[in-house]
Amino acid sequence: MKLIIVLLCVVLCSLLVAGQVKFGALCSDNPGNTKRGCDGKYGCGNYGARRDGGKRKHLGLDIVCRDGATVFAPFDVKINGKAAPYKHNNAINDGIRLSGQGLCFLMFYVKPDKYSGTVKKGQRLGTMLPMQKVYPGITSHVHVQMCDKSDPTKYF
Ligand code: ZN
């Protein structure tokens, strides 16, 4: 009985692992999708990190990306429009809503080449905006957020 359960898990678990969607490289200077750690006063890049002294939570995951770098499609995607992170405009207030691989997500701080249409995996979506102008000293990054605000970490 135990053996059957173990064998079943070997089969099912490997299927689950193989079926797990993974993001391809998002940024031209970060082929391994390195995540942003913590940088002093600006906080940390992980999902659920504290913001505004604990009043808010970080609802996305930050992937390191130097200002001006090229941002790529992580897999074949459809662009579903603009996604701006701030109410008040600034130099990095742009981004896009995307779907693909059964996922719906946003990417902030990207100046997209276009706000609609499709882009193939590894092709350019746009350019990383000048985050250092707004947050001097921060680890510049693309913010990835699922449309349902769930944790995107498992996709990286
Ligand atoms: Zn973020």
PDB file of C-alpha atoms and ligand atoms in Angstrom:
ATOM      1  CA  MET A   1       0.000   0.000   0.000  1.00  0.00           C
ATOM      2  CA  LYS A   2       2.741   2.421   0.997  1.00  0.00           C
ATOM      3  CA  LEU A   3       4.637   1.550  -2.163  1.00  0.00           C
ATOM      4  CA  ILE A   4       1.601   2.332  -4.310  1.00  0.00           C
ATOM      5  CA  ILE A   5       1.201   5.712  -2.616  1.00  0.00           C
ATOM      6  CA  VAL A   6       4.892   6.481  -3.095  1.00  0.00           C
ATOM      7  CA  LEU A   7       4.735   5.472  -6.761  1.00  0.00           C
ATOM      8  CA  LEU A   8       1.586   7.512  -7.294  1.00  0.00           C
ATOM      9  CA  CYS A   9       3.292  10.549  -5.797  1.00  0.00           C
ATOM     10  CA  VAL A  10       6.387  10.040  -7.946  1.00  0.00           C
ATOM     11  CA  VAL A  11       4.162  10.155 -11.021  1.00  0.00           C
ATOM     12  CA  LEU A  12       1.800  12.929  -9.913  1.00  0.00           C
ATOM     13  CA  CYS A  13       4.423  15.077  -8.209  1.00  0.00           C
ATOM     14  CA  SER A  14       6.700  15.044 -11.244  1.00  0.00           C
ATOM     15  CA  LEU A  15       3.713  15.986 -13.393  1.00  0.00           C
ATOM     16  CA  LEU A  16       2.962  18.880 -11.062  1.00  0.00           C
ATOM     17  CA  VAL A  17       6.574  20.042 -11.115  1.00  0.00           C
ATOM     18  CA  ALA A  18       6.787  19.716 -14.893  1.00  0.00           C
ATOM     19  CA  GLY A  19       3.523  21.634 -15.214  1.00  0.00           C
ATOM     20  CA  GLN A  20       4.702  24.532 -13.088  1.00  0.00           C
ATOM     21  CA  VAL A  21       4.902  27.693 -15.169  1.00  0.00           C
ATOM     22  CA  LYS A  22       8.245  29.465 -14.872  1.00  0.00           C
ATOM     23  CA  PHE A  23       9.078  33.003 -15.956  1.00  0.00           C
ATOM     24  CA  GLY A  24      11.875  33.338 -18.488  1.00  0.00           C
ATOM     25  CA  ALA A  25      14.385  36.189 -18.146  1.00  0.00           C
ATOM     26  CA  LEU A  26      12.586  39.518 -17.689  1.00  0.00           C
ATOM     27  CA  CYS A  27      15.495  41.894 -17.987  1.00  0.00           C
ATOM     28  CA  SER A  28      18.520  42.100 -20.310  1.00  0.00           C
ATOM     29  CA  ASP A  29      21.016  42.560 -17.453  1.00  0.00           C
ATOM     30  CA  ASN A  30      19.523  39.821 -15.239  1.00  0.00           C
ATOM     31  CA  PRO A  31      19.312  36.516 -17.168  1.00  0.00           C
ATOM     32  CA  GLY A  32      18.673  34.499 -13.979  1.00  0.00           C
ATOM     33  CA  ASN A  33      15.764  36.667 -12.744  1.00  0.00           C
ATOM     34  CA  THR A  34      17.649  37.562  -9.545  1.00  0.00           C
ATOM     35  CA  LYS A  35      15.173  38.870  -6.963  1.00  0.00           C
ATOM     36  CA  ARG A  36      15.619  42.193  -5.228  1.00  0.00           C
ATOM     37  CA  GLY A  37      16.730  41.764  -1.623  1.00  0.00           C
ATOM     38  CA  CYS A  38      16.457  44.545   0.950  1.00  0.00           C
ATOM     39  CA  ASP A  39      17.849  48.035   0.454  1.00  0.00           C
ATOM     40  CA  GLY A  40      17.653  50.105   3.585  1.00  0.00           C
ATOM     41  CA  LYS A  41      14.929  52.696   3.729  1.00  0.00           C
ATOM     42  CA  TYR A  42      13.045  51.388   0.716  1.00  0.00           C
ATOM     43  CA  GLY A  43      12.419  47.938   2.212  1.00  0.00           C
ATOM     44  CA  CYS A  44      12.586  44.505   0.634  1.00  0.00           C
ATOM     45  CA  GLY A  45      11.503  43.062  -2.705  1.00  0.00           C
ATOM     46  CA  ASN A  46       9.828  39.867  -1.549  1.00  0.00           C
ATOM     47  CA  TYR A  47       6.087  39.277  -1.665  1.00  0.00           C
ATOM     48  CA  GLY A  48       4.465  40.357   1.600  1.00  0.00           C
ATOM     49  CA  ALA A  49       7.308  42.718   2.601  1.00  0.00           C
ATOM     50  CA  ARG A  50       6.238  45.571   4.882  1.00  0.00           C
ATOM     51  CA  ARG A  51       5.508  48.981   3.384  1.00  0.00           C
ATOM     52  CA  ASP A  52       4.674  52.275   5.128  1.00  0.00           C
ATOM     53  CA  GLY A  53       5.816  50.932   8.499  1.00  0.00           C
ATOM     54  CA  GLY A  54       3.600  47.865   8.255  1.00  0.00           C
ATOM     55  CA  LYS A  55       0.418  49.638   7.138  1.00  0.00           C
ATOM     56  CA  ARG A  56       0.670  48.055   3.704  1.00  0.00           C
ATOM     57  CA  LYS A  57       2.107  44.872   2.291  1.00  0.00           C
ATOM     58  CA  HIS A  58       4.117  44.496  -0.884  1.00  0.00           C
ATOM     59  CA  LEU A  59       1.756  42.604  -3.184  1.00  0.00           C
ATOM     60  CA  GLY A  60       4.296  41.708  -5.848  1.00  0.00           C
ATOM     61  CA  LEU A  61       7.791  40.337  -6.316  1.00  0.00           C
ATOM     62  CA  ASP A  62      10.652  42.587  -7.428  1.00  0.00           C
ATOM     63  CA  ILE A  63      13.102  41.344 -10.073  1.00  0.00           C
ATOM     64  CA  VAL A  64      16.390  43.235 -10.386  1.00  0.00           C
ATOM     65  CA  CYS A  65      16.633  45.318 -13.574  1.00  0.00           C
ATOM     66  CA  ARG A  66      18.979  48.219 -14.255  1.00  0.00           C
ATOM     67  CA  ASP A  67      17.524  51.538 -15.439  1.00  0.00           C
ATOM     68  CA  GLY A  68      17.364  51.596 -19.229  1.00  0.00           C
ATOM     69  CA  ALA A  69      17.735  47.817 -19.618  1.00  0.00           C
ATOM     70  CA  THR A  70      15.542  45.955 -22.087  1.00  0.00           C
ATOM     71  CA  VAL A  71      12.545  44.128 -20.629  1.00  0.00           C
ATOM     72  CA  PHE A  72      11.548  40.819 -22.263  1.00  0.00           C
ATOM     73  CA  ALA A  73       8.408  38.703 -22.408  1.00  0.00           C
ATOM     74  CA  PRO A  74       8.852  35.822 -19.907  1.00  0.00           C
ATOM     75  CA  PHE A  75       6.797  33.533 -22.189  1.00  0.00           C
ATOM     76  CA  ASP A  76       4.384  34.157 -25.069  1.00  0.00           C
ATOM     77  CA  VAL A  77       2.148  36.928 -23.755  1.00  0.00           C
ATOM     78  CA  LYS A  78      -0.832  39.038 -24.665  1.00  0.00           C
ATOM     79  CA  ILE A  79      -0.683  42.687 -23.605  1.00  0.00           C
ATOM     80  CA  ASN A  80      -3.974  43.770 -22.050  1.00  0.00           C
ATOM     81  CA  GLY A  81      -3.319  47.450 -21.466  1.00  0.00           C
ATOM     82  CA  LYS A  82      -1.547  49.929 -19.266  1.00  0.00           C
ATOM     83  CA  ALA A  83      -0.904  49.372 -15.534  1.00  0.00           C
ATOM     84  CA  ALA A  84       0.383  52.454 -13.699  1.00  0.00           C
ATOM     85  CA  PRO A  85       1.523  52.003 -10.077  1.00  0.00           C
ATOM     86  CA  TYR A  86       0.917  55.546  -8.759  1.00  0.00           C
ATOM     87  CA  LYS A  87      -1.988  57.994  -8.544  1.00  0.00           C
ATOM     88  CA  HIS A  88       0.414  60.915  -8.935  1.00  0.00           C
ATOM     89  CA  ASN A  89       2.549  60.796 -12.031  1.00  0.00           C
ATOM     90  CA  ASN A  90       6.333  60.498 -11.879  1.00  0.00           C
ATOM     91  CA  ALA A  91       9.221  59.301 -14.064  1.00  0.00           C
ATOM     92  CA  ILE A  92       8.460  55.600 -13.462  1.00  0.00           C
ATOM     93  CA  ASN A  93       4.664  55.593 -13.464  1.00  0.00           C
ATOM     94  CA  ASP A  94       4.095  53.113 -16.268  1.00  0.00           C
ATOM     95  CA  GLY A  95       3.659  49.405 -16.830  1.00  0.00           C
ATOM     96  CA  ILE A  96       1.516  46.780 -18.519  1.00  0.00           C
ATOM     97  CA  ARG A  97      -1.105  44.150 -17.801  1.00  0.00           C
ATOM     98  CA  LEU A  98      -0.263  40.798 -19.360  1.00  0.00           C
ATOM     99  CA  SER A  99      -1.643  37.301 -19.743  1.00  0.00           C
ATOM    100  CA  GLY A 100      -0.144  34.001 -20.875  1.00  0.00           C
ATOM    101  CA  GLN A 101       0.426  30.426 -19.660  1.00  0.00           C
ATOM    102  CA  GLY A 102      -2.906  30.699 -17.872  1.00  0.00           C
ATOM    103  CA  LEU A 103      -1.608  33.562 -15.720  1.00  0.00           C
ATOM    104  CA  CYS A 104      -2.764  37.176 -15.445  1.00  0.00           C
ATOM    105  CA  PHE A 105      -0.152  39.583 -14.087  1.00  0.00           C
ATOM    106  CA  LEU A 106       1.159  43.162 -14.096  1.00  0.00           C
ATOM    107  CA  MET A 107       4.629  44.538 -14.577  1.00  0.00           C
ATOM    108  CA  PHE A 108       5.349  47.996 -13.157  1.00  0.00           C
ATOM    109  CA  TYR A 109       8.140  50.477 -13.981  1.00  0.00           C
ATOM    110  CA  VAL A 110       8.367  49.428 -17.626  1.00  0.00           C
ATOM    111  CA  LYS A 111       7.967  51.786 -20.592  1.00  0.00           C
ATOM    112  CA  PRO A 112       6.310  49.411 -23.042  1.00  0.00           C
ATOM    113  CA  ASP A 113       6.793  49.508 -26.796  1.00  0.00           C
ATOM    114  CA  LYS A 114       3.003  49.029 -27.061  1.00  0.00           C
ATOM    115  CA  TYR A 115      -0.051  48.600 -24.822  1.00  0.00           C
ATOM    116  CA  SER A 116      -1.782  45.860 -26.826  1.00  0.00           C
ATOM    117  CA  GLY A 117      -1.026  42.912 -29.046  1.00  0.00           C
ATOM    118  CA  THR A 118       1.144  39.858 -28.474  1.00  0.00           C
ATOM    119  CA  VAL A 119       4.846  39.337 -27.828  1.00  0.00           C
ATOM    120  CA  LYS A 120       6.771  36.061 -28.076  1.00  0.00           C
ATOM    121  CA  LYS A 121       8.918  34.685 -25.255  1.00  0.00           C
ATOM    122  CA  GLY A 122      12.263  36.478 -25.076  1.00  0.00           C
ATOM    123  CA  GLN A 123      11.201  39.307 -27.389  1.00  0.00           C
ATOM    124  CA  ARG A 124      11.255  42.873 -26.102  1.00  0.00           C
ATOM    125  CA  LEU A 125       8.296  44.343 -24.243  1.00  0.00           C
ATOM    126  CA  GLY A 126       9.943  47.670 -23.527  1.00  0.00           C
ATOM    127  CA  THR A 127      12.513  49.460 -21.384  1.00  0.00           C
ATOM    128  CA  MET A 128      13.145  49.694 -17.650  1.00  0.00           C
ATOM    129  CA  LEU A 129      12.236  53.219 -16.486  1.00  0.00           C
ATOM    130  CA  PRO A 130      14.716  55.468 -14.571  1.00  0.00           C
ATOM    131  CA  MET A 131      13.940  54.295 -11.038  1.00  0.00           C
ATOM    132  CA  GLN A 132      17.063  55.954  -9.588  1.00  0.00           C
ATOM    133  CA  LYS A 133      15.525  59.347 -10.405  1.00  0.00           C
ATOM    134  CA  VAL A 134      12.604  58.613  -8.085  1.00  0.00           C
ATOM    135  CA  TYR A 135      14.259  56.359  -5.465  1.00  0.00           C
ATOM    136  CA  PRO A 136      17.995  57.173  -5.406  1.00  0.00           C
ATOM    137  CA  GLY A 137      20.037  54.214  -4.175  1.00  0.00           C
ATOM    138  CA  ILE A 138      17.296  51.612  -4.536  1.00  0.00           C
ATOM    139  CA  THR A 139      17.969  48.324  -6.334  1.00  0.00           C
ATOM    140  CA  SER A 140      16.220  49.146  -9.599  1.00  0.00           C
ATOM    141  CA  HIS A 141      13.663  46.480 -10.424  1.00  0.00           C
ATOM    142  CA  VAL A 142      10.617  45.363 -12.329  1.00  0.00           C
ATOM    143  CA  HIS A 143       7.629  44.707 -10.036  1.00  0.00           C
ATOM    144  CA  VAL A 144       5.665  41.570 -10.941  1.00  0.00           C
ATOM    145  CA  GLN A 145       2.176  41.279  -9.452  1.00  0.00           C
ATOM    146  CA  MET A 146      -0.517  38.684 -10.111  1.00  0.00           C
ATOM    147  CA  CYS A 147      -3.939  40.112 -11.041  1.00  0.00           C
ATOM    148  CA  ASP A 148      -5.492  38.241  -8.088  1.00  0.00           C
ATOM    149  CA  LYS A 149      -2.722  39.575  -5.800  1.00  0.00           C
ATOM    150  CA  SER A 150      -1.524  36.036  -4.998  1.00  0.00           C
ATOM    151  CA  ASP A 151       2.149  35.263  -4.423  1.00  0.00           C
ATOM    152  CA  PRO A 152       4.096  35.056  -7.717  1.00  0.00           C
ATOM    153  CA  THR A 153       7.269  33.649  -6.117  1.00  0.00           C
ATOM    154  CA  LYS A 154       6.585  30.060  -7.184  1.00  0.00           C
ATOM    155  CA  TYR A 155       6.797  31.101 -10.822  1.00  0.00           C
ATOM    156  CA  PHE A 156      10.442  32.194 -10.418  1.00  0.00           C
TER     157      PHE A 156
HETATM  158 ZN    ZN B   1       7.554  45.802  -5.926  1.00  0.00          ZN
END
